[in-house]
Coordinates of C-alpha atoms in Angstrom, one line a residue:
M1 CA 16.4 -39.6 -15.7
S2 CA 14.5 -36.4 -15.8
G3 CA 10.8 -36.4 -15.0
T4 CA 7.8 -34.8 -13.4
A5 CA 7.9 -33.3 -9.9
L6 CA 5.6 -34.8 -7.3
P7 CA 2.5 -32.6 -6.8
A8 CA 2.7 -30.1 -3.9
E9 CA 0.7 -30.8 -0.7
G10 CA -3.0 -30.3 -1.4
C11 CA -2.5 -30.6 -5.2
I12 CA -3.5 -33.5 -7.4
D13 CA -2.2 -34.3 -10.9
L14 CA -4.7 -36.0 -13.3
W15 CA -3.7 -37.9 -16.4
L16 CA -6.1 -39.2 -19.1
L17 CA -5.6 -41.9 -21.6
D18 CA -7.8 -42.3 -24.7
G19 CA -7.0 -45.9 -25.7
S20 CA -8.4 -45.2 -29.2
N21 CA -5.6 -42.6 -29.7
P22 CA -2.7 -43.8 -27.5
P23 CA 0.6 -42.0 -27.0
A24 CA 3.4 -43.0 -29.4
G25 CA 5.6 -45.7 -28.0
I26 CA 3.4 -46.8 -25.2
D27 CA 3.0 -50.3 -26.5
A28 CA 6.8 -50.8 -26.2
I29 CA 6.7 -50.7 -22.4
D30 CA 7.4 -54.0 -20.7
L31 CA 4.9 -55.5 -18.3
D32 CA 5.7 -58.0 -15.5
G33 CA 4.6 -61.6 -15.4
E34 CA 1.6 -61.0 -13.2
E35 CA 0.3 -58.2 -15.5
E36 CA 0.7 -60.4 -18.5
A37 CA -1.0 -63.3 -16.8
R38 CA -3.9 -61.1 -15.8
A39 CA -4.3 -59.8 -19.4
G40 CA -4.2 -63.4 -20.6
R41 CA -7.3 -64.2 -18.5
M42 CA -9.4 -61.6 -20.2
A43 CA -12.2 -63.0 -22.4
T44 CA -11.4 -61.3 -25.7
A45 CA -8.5 -59.9 -27.6
E46 CA -9.9 -56.4 -27.2
L47 CA -10.1 -56.6 -23.5
R48 CA -6.6 -58.1 -23.3
A49 CA -5.3 -55.2 -25.3
R50 CA -7.1 -52.6 -23.2
L51 CA -5.7 -54.0 -19.9
R52 CA -2.2 -54.1 -21.3
R53 CA -2.5 -50.5 -22.5
R54 CA -3.9 -49.3 -19.1
R55 CA -1.0 -50.9 -17.2
R56 CA 1.6 -49.4 -19.6
F57 CA -0.1 -46.0 -19.2
L58 CA 0.1 -46.4 -15.4
R59 CA 3.8 -47.4 -15.6
A60 CA 4.6 -44.6 -18.0
V61 CA 3.1 -41.9 -15.8
L62 CA 4.5 -43.2 -12.5
A63 CA 7.9 -43.5 -14.1
R64 CA 8.0 -39.8 -14.6
Y65 CA 7.7 -39.1 -10.9
L66 CA 10.0 -41.9 -9.8
G67 CA 12.8 -41.3 -12.3
L68 CA 12.7 -44.9 -13.5
A69 CA 12.1 -46.8 -16.7
P70 CA 8.4 -47.7 -16.9
G71 CA 9.2 -51.4 -16.8
D72 CA 11.0 -50.9 -13.5
V73 CA 8.1 -49.2 -11.6
P74 CA 7.6 -51.5 -8.5
L75 CA 3.9 -52.0 -8.5
R76 CA 2.1 -54.2 -5.9
A77 CA -1.4 -54.9 -4.6
A78 CA -2.2 -53.3 -1.2
P79 CA -4.5 -55.0 1.3
G80 CA -8.0 -54.9 -0.3
G81 CA -6.5 -55.2 -3.8
K82 CA -5.8 -51.5 -4.3
P83 CA -2.8 -50.9 -6.6
A84 CA 0.2 -49.3 -4.9
L85 CA 3.9 -48.8 -5.1
A86 CA 6.3 -51.1 -3.2
G87 CA 8.7 -49.6 -0.8
E88 CA 8.7 -46.2 1.0
T89 CA 7.3 -43.5 -1.2
R90 CA 5.1 -40.4 -0.7
L91 CA 3.5 -41.0 -4.1
R92 CA -0.1 -42.1 -4.0
F93 CA -2.3 -42.9 -7.0
S94 CA -5.7 -44.2 -8.1
L95 CA -6.7 -45.6 -11.5
S96 CA -10.1 -46.0 -13.1
H97 CA -11.2 -46.9 -16.6
S98 CA -14.4 -47.2 -18.7
G99 CA -14.3 -48.4 -22.3
E100 CA -11.3 -46.8 -24.0
L101 CA -10.8 -44.1 -21.4
T102 CA -8.5 -44.3 -18.4
V103 CA -7.9 -41.7 -15.7
L104 CA -5.0 -41.7 -13.2
A105 CA -4.9 -39.4 -10.2
V106 CA -1.5 -38.8 -8.5
G107 CA -0.8 -37.0 -5.2
R108 CA 0.9 -37.1 -1.8
T109 CA -2.0 -38.5 0.2
E110 CA -4.6 -41.3 -0.2
L111 CA -7.0 -40.6 -3.0
G112 CA -9.5 -42.3 -5.2
V113 CA -10.8 -41.5 -8.7
D114 CA -13.7 -43.1 -10.6
L115 CA -14.7 -42.9 -14.2
E116 CA -17.9 -44.2 -15.8
Q117 CA -19.3 -43.8 -19.3
R118 CA -23.0 -44.0 -19.9
K119 CA -24.2 -47.6 -20.6
P120 CA -27.5 -49.4 -20.6
F121 CA -28.9 -50.5 -17.3
D122 CA -31.0 -53.6 -17.2
R123 CA -32.0 -53.3 -13.5
L124 CA -31.4 -49.7 -12.6
A125 CA -34.1 -49.6 -10.0
E126 CA -32.6 -52.6 -8.2
V127 CA -29.1 -51.1 -8.3
V128 CA -30.4 -47.8 -6.9
A129 CA -32.4 -49.5 -4.1
H130 CA -29.3 -51.4 -3.1
S131 CA -26.7 -48.7 -3.2
C132 CA -28.4 -45.3 -2.6
S133 CA -29.7 -43.6 0.5
S134 CA -33.3 -42.5 0.8
R135 CA -32.3 -38.9 -0.1
E136 CA -30.5 -40.1 -3.2
R137 CA -33.3 -42.4 -4.3
A138 CA -35.7 -39.5 -4.1
A139 CA -33.4 -37.2 -6.1
I140 CA -32.9 -39.9 -8.8
A141 CA -36.6 -40.6 -9.1
A142 CA -37.3 -36.9 -9.6
A143 CA -34.5 -36.4 -12.2
P144 CA -35.4 -36.1 -15.9
D145 CA -32.7 -38.8 -16.6
A146 CA -32.5 -41.4 -13.8
A147 CA -29.4 -43.1 -15.3
T148 CA -27.5 -39.9 -15.4
A149 CA -28.5 -38.9 -11.9
F150 CA -27.5 -42.3 -10.6
L151 CA -24.1 -42.3 -12.3
D152 CA -23.4 -38.8 -10.9
R153 CA -23.7 -40.3 -7.5
W154 CA -22.2 -43.7 -8.2
V155 CA -18.8 -42.3 -9.3
V156 CA -18.6 -40.4 -6.0
K157 CA -19.2 -43.6 -4.0
E158 CA -16.6 -45.4 -5.9
A159 CA -14.1 -42.6 -5.5
V160 CA -14.7 -42.6 -1.7
L161 CA -14.3 -46.4 -1.6
K162 CA -11.0 -46.3 -3.5
C163 CA -9.7 -43.5 -1.3
R164 CA -10.5 -45.5 1.8
G165 CA -9.2 -48.8 0.3
T166 CA -12.3 -50.6 1.5
G167 CA -13.7 -51.8 -1.8
L168 CA -17.4 -52.8 -2.0
V169 CA -17.5 -54.2 1.5
E170 CA -18.6 -50.8 2.8
D171 CA -22.3 -49.8 3.0
L172 CA -22.8 -48.0 -0.3
A173 CA -26.0 -46.3 0.8
G174 CA -24.1 -44.8 3.7
I175 CA -21.8 -42.9 1.3
D176 CA -24.0 -39.8 0.7
P177 CA -22.2 -36.5 0.8
G178 CA -25.1 -34.7 -0.9
P179 CA -24.8 -32.8 -4.2
V180 CA -21.3 -32.8 -5.5
S181 CA -20.0 -30.3 -8.1
R182 CA -16.7 -29.5 -9.7
E183 CA -16.0 -27.3 -6.6
P184 CA -14.3 -29.1 -3.7
R185 CA -16.6 -30.3 -1.0
D186 CA -15.5 -31.5 2.5
W187 CA -17.1 -34.7 3.8
Q188 CA -16.0 -36.9 6.6
G189 CA -12.4 -35.9 6.3
L190 CA -12.3 -36.2 2.5
T191 CA -12.3 -33.6 -0.3
I192 CA -14.8 -34.7 -3.0
R193 CA -15.4 -33.1 -6.4
K194 CA -16.6 -34.0 -9.8
L195 CA -14.1 -33.9 -12.7
R196 CA -14.3 -32.9 -16.3
P197 CA -11.1 -33.2 -18.3
P198 CA -10.5 -30.3 -20.6
A199 CA -9.6 -32.5 -23.6
L200 CA -13.1 -34.1 -23.8
P201 CA -16.4 -32.5 -24.8
S202 CA -18.9 -31.9 -21.9
G203 CA -22.1 -33.9 -21.8
P204 CA -24.1 -36.4 -19.8
D205 CA -22.3 -39.5 -21.1
L206 CA -19.1 -39.2 -19.0
H207 CA -19.1 -39.2 -15.2
M208 CA -16.0 -38.7 -13.1
A209 CA -15.3 -38.0 -9.4
L210 CA -12.3 -37.6 -7.2
A211 CA -12.0 -38.2 -3.4
V212 CA -8.9 -37.1 -1.5
E213 CA -7.9 -37.6 2.1
G214 CA -7.6 -34.1 3.7
P215 CA -7.6 -30.8 1.8
A216 CA -7.1 -30.8 -1.9
E217 CA -7.8 -27.3 -3.3
R218 CA -6.1 -27.6 -6.7
I219 CA -6.1 -30.1 -9.5
A220 CA -4.0 -30.1 -12.7
W221 CA -4.7 -32.0 -15.9
R222 CA -1.4 -33.3 -17.3
G223 CA -0.6 -34.5 -20.8
L224 CA 1.2 -37.6 -21.8
E225 CA 2.0 -37.2 -25.5
S226 CA 4.5 -40.0 -25.2
P227 CA 5.5 -42.3 -22.4
V228 CA 8.3 -41.2 -20.1
A229 CA 10.7 -43.5 -21.9
I230 CA 10.7 -45.6 -25.0
P231 CA 13.4 -48.2 -26.0
F232 CA 15.7 -47.3 -28.8
R233 CA 19.1 -48.6 -30.1
L234 CA 22.2 -46.5 -30.2
S235 CA 23.8 -46.0 -33.6
D236 CA 26.9 -48.0 -32.5
G237 CA 24.7 -51.0 -31.7
T238 CA 25.8 -51.2 -28.1
G239 CA 22.3 -52.1 -26.9
S240 CA 19.0 -50.7 -25.8
R241 CA 18.7 -47.5 -23.8
W242 CA 15.9 -45.4 -22.4
A243 CA 15.3 -41.9 -23.5
A244 CA 13.8 -39.3 -21.2
P245 CA 12.0 -36.0 -22.2
L246 CA 14.3 -33.0 -21.7
T247 CA 11.7 -31.1 -19.8
G248 CA 9.7 -33.9 -18.3
E249 CA 6.7 -33.0 -20.4
G250 CA 5.6 -33.5 -24.0
I251 CA 7.0 -35.5 -26.8
L252 CA 10.2 -37.4 -26.1
D253 CA 13.7 -36.5 -27.4
I254 CA 15.3 -39.8 -28.1
A255 CA 18.7 -38.6 -29.3
P256 CA 21.7 -40.4 -27.8
P257 CA 23.0 -38.8 -24.6
A258 CA 26.0 -37.1 -26.3
S259 CA 23.7 -35.3 -28.8
R260 CA 21.4 -34.2 -26.0
T261 CA 24.4 -32.8 -24.0
Q262 CA 25.6 -30.9 -27.0
R263 CA 22.1 -29.4 -27.7
N264 CA 21.8 -28.2 -24.1
S265 CA 25.3 -26.7 -23.9

């Protein structure tokens, strides 16, 4: 199956899913039993649908790199609960979501991405006091919008934690690399930067950050107009097959293999 080449050393691919406008065919991707059980534990039908769509999105993108059908991507939970791929692979990824939006970062080294959309804070001062350094607290207090200033720093902390695989057991106040912009910044062996996907309008309501182990000078936003493969039935009724995009990008060509061969000849 054709697909997408693994990013070069020092390069990170970024994929974005808007669940309110999902790629065609994504809901046809099979999930495993654990994923379905996890979705079933969600409190509402909307949350169950969002989780299933996120997992299908993850499978669809990773399948491009692995040359597999999305349902065959061997996902597992690493120590600490971080999602990972089973077996030996150089592929590393990190997933984050907020509301209908999901972002997936893919590279050759450990990495973490975090996405937050603006939401009401009932106890912002308490959260800031618990999670921010004295320098950060002073900057947030002086900012014209404390919630925006806090979220700008929070996504950096979360991205670092995901990259390290430590979760929230680490001292959050100790993660203070200083001001972070969309230009890469080195901090404690990590490359940290803010992100802004080109497909979304700029503004204070979306906060996103990336942390990568080692140098990461280049990022590339990728498009997933359709999953890497969607099920279809051949005209002779012999059974279901999987169609791959001819170029590894863009909308799928789901013609039977013979037709595709003739078209490429």
